[in-house]
PDB file of C-alpha atoms in Angstrom:
ATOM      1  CA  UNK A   1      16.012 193.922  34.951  1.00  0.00           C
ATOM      2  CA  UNK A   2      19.313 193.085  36.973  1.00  0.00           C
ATOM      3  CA  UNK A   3      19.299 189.617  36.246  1.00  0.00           C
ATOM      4  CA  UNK A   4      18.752 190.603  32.371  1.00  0.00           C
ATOM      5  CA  UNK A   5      21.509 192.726  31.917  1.00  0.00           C
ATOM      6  CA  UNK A   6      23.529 190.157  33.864  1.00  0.00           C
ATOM      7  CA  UNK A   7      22.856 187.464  31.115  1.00  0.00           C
ATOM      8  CA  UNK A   8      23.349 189.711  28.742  1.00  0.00           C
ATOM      9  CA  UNK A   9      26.932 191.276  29.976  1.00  0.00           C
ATOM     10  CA  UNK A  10      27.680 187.140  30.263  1.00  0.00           C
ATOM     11  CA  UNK A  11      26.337 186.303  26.676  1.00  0.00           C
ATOM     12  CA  UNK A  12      28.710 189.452  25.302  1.00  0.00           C
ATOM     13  CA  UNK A  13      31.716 188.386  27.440  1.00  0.00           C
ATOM     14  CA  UNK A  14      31.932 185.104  26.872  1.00  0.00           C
ATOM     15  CA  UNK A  15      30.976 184.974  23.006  1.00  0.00           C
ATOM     16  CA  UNK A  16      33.544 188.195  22.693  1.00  0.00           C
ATOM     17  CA  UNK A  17      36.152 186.042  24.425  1.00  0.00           C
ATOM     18  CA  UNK A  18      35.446 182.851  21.941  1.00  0.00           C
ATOM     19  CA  UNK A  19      35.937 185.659  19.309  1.00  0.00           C
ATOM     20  CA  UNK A  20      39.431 186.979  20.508  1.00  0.00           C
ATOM     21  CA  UNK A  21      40.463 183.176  21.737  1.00  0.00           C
ATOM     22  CA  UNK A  22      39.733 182.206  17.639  1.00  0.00           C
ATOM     23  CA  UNK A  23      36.867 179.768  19.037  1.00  0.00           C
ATOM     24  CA  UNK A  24      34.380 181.362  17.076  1.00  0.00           C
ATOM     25  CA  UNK A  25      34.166 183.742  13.927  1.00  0.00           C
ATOM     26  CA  UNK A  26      34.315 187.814  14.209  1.00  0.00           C
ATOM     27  CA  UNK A  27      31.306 189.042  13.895  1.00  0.00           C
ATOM     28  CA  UNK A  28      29.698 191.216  11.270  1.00  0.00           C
ATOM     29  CA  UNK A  29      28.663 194.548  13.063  1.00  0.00           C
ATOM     30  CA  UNK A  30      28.972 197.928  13.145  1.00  0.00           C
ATOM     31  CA  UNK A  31      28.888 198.047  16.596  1.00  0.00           C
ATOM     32  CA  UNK A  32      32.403 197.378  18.180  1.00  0.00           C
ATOM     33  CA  UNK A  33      33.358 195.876  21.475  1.00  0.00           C
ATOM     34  CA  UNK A  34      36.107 199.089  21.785  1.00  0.00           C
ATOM     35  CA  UNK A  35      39.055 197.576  23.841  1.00  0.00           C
ATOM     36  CA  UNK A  36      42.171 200.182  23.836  1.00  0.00           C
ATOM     37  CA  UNK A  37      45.334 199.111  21.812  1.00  0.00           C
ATOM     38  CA  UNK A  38      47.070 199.129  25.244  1.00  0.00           C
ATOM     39  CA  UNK A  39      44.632 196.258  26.188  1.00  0.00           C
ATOM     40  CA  UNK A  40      44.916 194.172  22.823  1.00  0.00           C
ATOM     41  CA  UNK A  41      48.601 194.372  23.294  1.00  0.00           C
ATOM     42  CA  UNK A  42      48.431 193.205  26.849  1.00  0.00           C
ATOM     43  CA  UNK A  43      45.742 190.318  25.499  1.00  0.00           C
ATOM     44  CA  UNK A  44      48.511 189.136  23.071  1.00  0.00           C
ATOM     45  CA  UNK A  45      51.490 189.592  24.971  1.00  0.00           C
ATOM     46  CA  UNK A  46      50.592 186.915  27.962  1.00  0.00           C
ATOM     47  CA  UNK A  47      52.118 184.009  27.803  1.00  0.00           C
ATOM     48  CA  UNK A  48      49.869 180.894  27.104  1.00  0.00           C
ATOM     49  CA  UNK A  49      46.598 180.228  26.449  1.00  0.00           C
ATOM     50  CA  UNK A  50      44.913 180.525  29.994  1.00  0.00           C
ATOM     51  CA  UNK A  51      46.827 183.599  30.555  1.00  0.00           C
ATOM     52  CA  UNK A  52      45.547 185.266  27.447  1.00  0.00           C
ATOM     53  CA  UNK A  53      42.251 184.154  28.134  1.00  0.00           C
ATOM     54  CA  UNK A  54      42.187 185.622  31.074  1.00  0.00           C
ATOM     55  CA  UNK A  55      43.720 188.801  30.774  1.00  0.00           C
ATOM     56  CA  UNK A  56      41.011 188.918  27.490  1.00  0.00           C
ATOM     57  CA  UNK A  57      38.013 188.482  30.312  1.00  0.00           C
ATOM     58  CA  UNK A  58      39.173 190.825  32.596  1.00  0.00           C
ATOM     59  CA  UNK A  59      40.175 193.591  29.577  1.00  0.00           C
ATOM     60  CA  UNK A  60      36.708 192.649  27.613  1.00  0.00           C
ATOM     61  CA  UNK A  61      34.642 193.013  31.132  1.00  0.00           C
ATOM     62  CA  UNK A  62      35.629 196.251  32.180  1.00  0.00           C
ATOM     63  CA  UNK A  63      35.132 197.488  28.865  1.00  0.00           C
ATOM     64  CA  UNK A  64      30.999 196.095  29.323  1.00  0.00           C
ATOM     65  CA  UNK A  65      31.083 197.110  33.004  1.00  0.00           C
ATOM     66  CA  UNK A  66      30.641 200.633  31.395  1.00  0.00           C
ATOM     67  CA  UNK A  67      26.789 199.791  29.697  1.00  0.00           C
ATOM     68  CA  UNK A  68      23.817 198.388  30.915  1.00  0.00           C
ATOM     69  CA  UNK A  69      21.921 196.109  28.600  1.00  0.00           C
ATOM     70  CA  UNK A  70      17.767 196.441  29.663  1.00  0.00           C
ATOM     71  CA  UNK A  71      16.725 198.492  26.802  1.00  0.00           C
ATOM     72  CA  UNK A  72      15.459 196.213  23.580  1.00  0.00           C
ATOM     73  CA  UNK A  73      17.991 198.189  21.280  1.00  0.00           C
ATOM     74  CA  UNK A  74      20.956 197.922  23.994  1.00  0.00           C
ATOM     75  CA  UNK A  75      20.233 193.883  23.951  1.00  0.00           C
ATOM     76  CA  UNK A  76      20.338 193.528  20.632  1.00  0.00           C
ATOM     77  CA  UNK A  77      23.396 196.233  19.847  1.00  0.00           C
ATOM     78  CA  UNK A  78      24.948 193.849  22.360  1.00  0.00           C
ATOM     79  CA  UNK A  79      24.307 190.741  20.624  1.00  0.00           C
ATOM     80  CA  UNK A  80      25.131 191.711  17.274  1.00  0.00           C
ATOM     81  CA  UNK A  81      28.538 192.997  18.133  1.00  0.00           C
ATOM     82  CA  UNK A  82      29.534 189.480  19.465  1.00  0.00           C
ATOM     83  CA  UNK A  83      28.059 187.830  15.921  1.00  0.00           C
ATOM     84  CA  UNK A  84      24.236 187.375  17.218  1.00  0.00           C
ATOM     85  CA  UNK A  85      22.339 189.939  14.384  1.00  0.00           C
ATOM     86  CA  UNK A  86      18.733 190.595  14.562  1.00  0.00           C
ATOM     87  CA  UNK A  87      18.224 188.954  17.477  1.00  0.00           C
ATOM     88  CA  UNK A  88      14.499 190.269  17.767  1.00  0.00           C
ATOM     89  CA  UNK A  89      13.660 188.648  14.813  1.00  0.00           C
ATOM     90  CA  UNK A  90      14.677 185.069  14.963  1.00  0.00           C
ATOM     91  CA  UNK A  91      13.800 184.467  18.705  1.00  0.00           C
ATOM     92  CA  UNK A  92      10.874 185.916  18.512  1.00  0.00           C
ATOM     93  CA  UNK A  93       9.035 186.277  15.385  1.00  0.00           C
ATOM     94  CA  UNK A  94       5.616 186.711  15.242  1.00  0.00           C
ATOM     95  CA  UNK A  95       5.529 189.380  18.077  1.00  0.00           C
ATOM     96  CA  UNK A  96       8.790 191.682  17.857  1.00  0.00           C
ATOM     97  CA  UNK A  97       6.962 194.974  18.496  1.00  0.00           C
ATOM     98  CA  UNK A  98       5.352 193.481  20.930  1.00  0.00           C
ATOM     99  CA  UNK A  99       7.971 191.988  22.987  1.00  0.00           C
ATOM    100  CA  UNK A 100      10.247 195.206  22.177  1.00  0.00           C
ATOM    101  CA  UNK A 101       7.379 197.467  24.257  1.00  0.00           C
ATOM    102  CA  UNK A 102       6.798 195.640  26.742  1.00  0.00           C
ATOM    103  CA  UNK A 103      10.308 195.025  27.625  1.00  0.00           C
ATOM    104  CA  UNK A 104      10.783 198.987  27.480  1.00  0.00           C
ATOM    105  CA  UNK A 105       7.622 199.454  29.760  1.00  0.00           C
ATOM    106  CA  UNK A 106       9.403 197.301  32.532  1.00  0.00           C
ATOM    107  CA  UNK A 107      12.622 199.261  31.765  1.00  0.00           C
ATOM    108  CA  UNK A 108      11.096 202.605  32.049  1.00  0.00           C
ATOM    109  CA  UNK A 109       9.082 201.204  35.141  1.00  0.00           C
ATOM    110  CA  UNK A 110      12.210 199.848  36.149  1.00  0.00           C
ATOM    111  CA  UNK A 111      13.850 203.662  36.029  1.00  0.00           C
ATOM    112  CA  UNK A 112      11.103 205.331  37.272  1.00  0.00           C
ATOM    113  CA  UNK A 113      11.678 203.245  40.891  1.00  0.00           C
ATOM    114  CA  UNK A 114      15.212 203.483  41.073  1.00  0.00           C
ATOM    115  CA  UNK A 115      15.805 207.273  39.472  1.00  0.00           C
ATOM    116  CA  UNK A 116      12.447 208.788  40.469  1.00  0.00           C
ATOM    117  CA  UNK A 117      11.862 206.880  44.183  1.00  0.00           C
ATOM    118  CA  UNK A 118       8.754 205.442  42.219  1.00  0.00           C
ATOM    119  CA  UNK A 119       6.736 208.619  43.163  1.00  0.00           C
ATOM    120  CA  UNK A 120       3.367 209.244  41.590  1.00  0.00           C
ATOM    121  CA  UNK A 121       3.320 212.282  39.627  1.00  0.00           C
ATOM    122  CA  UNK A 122      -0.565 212.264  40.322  1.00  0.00           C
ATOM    123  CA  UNK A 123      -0.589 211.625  44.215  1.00  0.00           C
ATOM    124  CA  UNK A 124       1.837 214.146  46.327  1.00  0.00           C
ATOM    125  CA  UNK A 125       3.752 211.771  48.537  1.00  0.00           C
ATOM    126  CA  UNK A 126       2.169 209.152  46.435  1.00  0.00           C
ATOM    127  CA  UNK A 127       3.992 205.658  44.895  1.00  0.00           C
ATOM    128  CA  UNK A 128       2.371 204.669  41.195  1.00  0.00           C
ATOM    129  CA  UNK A 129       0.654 201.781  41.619  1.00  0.00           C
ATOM    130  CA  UNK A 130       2.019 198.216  40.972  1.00  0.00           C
ATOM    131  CA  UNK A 131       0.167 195.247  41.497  1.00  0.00           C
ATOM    132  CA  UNK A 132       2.143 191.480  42.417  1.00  0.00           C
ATOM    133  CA  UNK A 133       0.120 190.246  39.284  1.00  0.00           C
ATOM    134  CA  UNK A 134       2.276 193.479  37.263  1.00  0.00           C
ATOM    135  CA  UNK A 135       5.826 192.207  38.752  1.00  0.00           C
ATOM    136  CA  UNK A 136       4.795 188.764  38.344  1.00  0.00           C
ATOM    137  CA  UNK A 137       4.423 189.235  34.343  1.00  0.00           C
ATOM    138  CA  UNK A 138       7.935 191.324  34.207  1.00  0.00           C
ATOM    139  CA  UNK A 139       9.780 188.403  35.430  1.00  0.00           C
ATOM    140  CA  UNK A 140       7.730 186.279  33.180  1.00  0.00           C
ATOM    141  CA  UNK A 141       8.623 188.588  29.984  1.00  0.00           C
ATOM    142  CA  UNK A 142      11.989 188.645  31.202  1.00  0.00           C
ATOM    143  CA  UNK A 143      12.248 184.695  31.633  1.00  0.00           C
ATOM    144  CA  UNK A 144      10.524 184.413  28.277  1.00  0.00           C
ATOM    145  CA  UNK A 145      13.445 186.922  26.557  1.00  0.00           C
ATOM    146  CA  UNK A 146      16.234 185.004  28.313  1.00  0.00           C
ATOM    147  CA  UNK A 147      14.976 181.355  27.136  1.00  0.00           C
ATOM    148  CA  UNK A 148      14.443 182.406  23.219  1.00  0.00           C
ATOM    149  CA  UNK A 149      18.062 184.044  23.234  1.00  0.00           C
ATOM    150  CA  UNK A 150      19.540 180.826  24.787  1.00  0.00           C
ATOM    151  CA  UNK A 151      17.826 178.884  21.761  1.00  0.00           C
ATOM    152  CA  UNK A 152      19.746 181.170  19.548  1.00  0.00           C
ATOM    153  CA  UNK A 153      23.470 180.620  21.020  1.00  0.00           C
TER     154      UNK A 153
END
């Protein structure tokens, strides 16, 4: 689920930098990137092109440090703010509910190791169960997800 969010925070950053840079158009979302006025100024204000580049990165990425992007309505909240709308439905579909769920069973399975020390609410002292062939298909679903959004950019 790391590396997920990770291409996700990358996909936002970089498209939201084309965006301030005037690379690419604004997008067309209710959901907002939110950088302070303090931090536009500062954007604008550097001197050339590199600068402002880079003082956009570093403003735009500590702005996403705050969210994690795992959860099928994060990623595409994410998306759409940096111009990529309904992302479910053109990279995948013929199986949107179905690729939705199961990416939210590996997120809650995700959550339930990390938050809950993957204990089994049925066995004291007990782990829940995961088989390799279980892990193996989360990477797979996440591999799949990651490959169909790259199509889209």
């Amino acid at each position: 689920m790391a590396a997920l969010d990770s291409y996700i925070h990358g996909v936002t950053l970089d498209r939201a930098v084309d965006i301030l840079m005037g690379r690419i158009a604004p997008a067309r979302s209710s959901t907002k990137v939110g950088l302070h006025f303090n931090a536009v100024r500062e954007i604008f204000d550097s001197g050339n092109l590199v600068d402002r580049e880079i003082a956009a990165r570093t403003h735009i990425a500590q702005r996403l440090a705050l969210e994690t992007f795992q959860k099928p309505d994060d990623v595409g909240n994410a998306l759409a703010m940096v111009g990529i709308n309904k992302v479910w439905t053109l990279a995948f579909p013929s199986d949107i509910e179905q690729t939705k769920k199961s990416l939210g069973l590996v997120v809650a399975r995700r959550n339930q190791i990390v938050h809950s020390c993957d204990a089994d609410p049925l066995t004291v002292g007990g782990v829940t169960p995961m088989s390799s062939q279980d892990a193996l298909d989360a990477v797979d679903l996440v591999e799949k997800i990651v490959h169909a959004i790259d199509k889209l950019l």
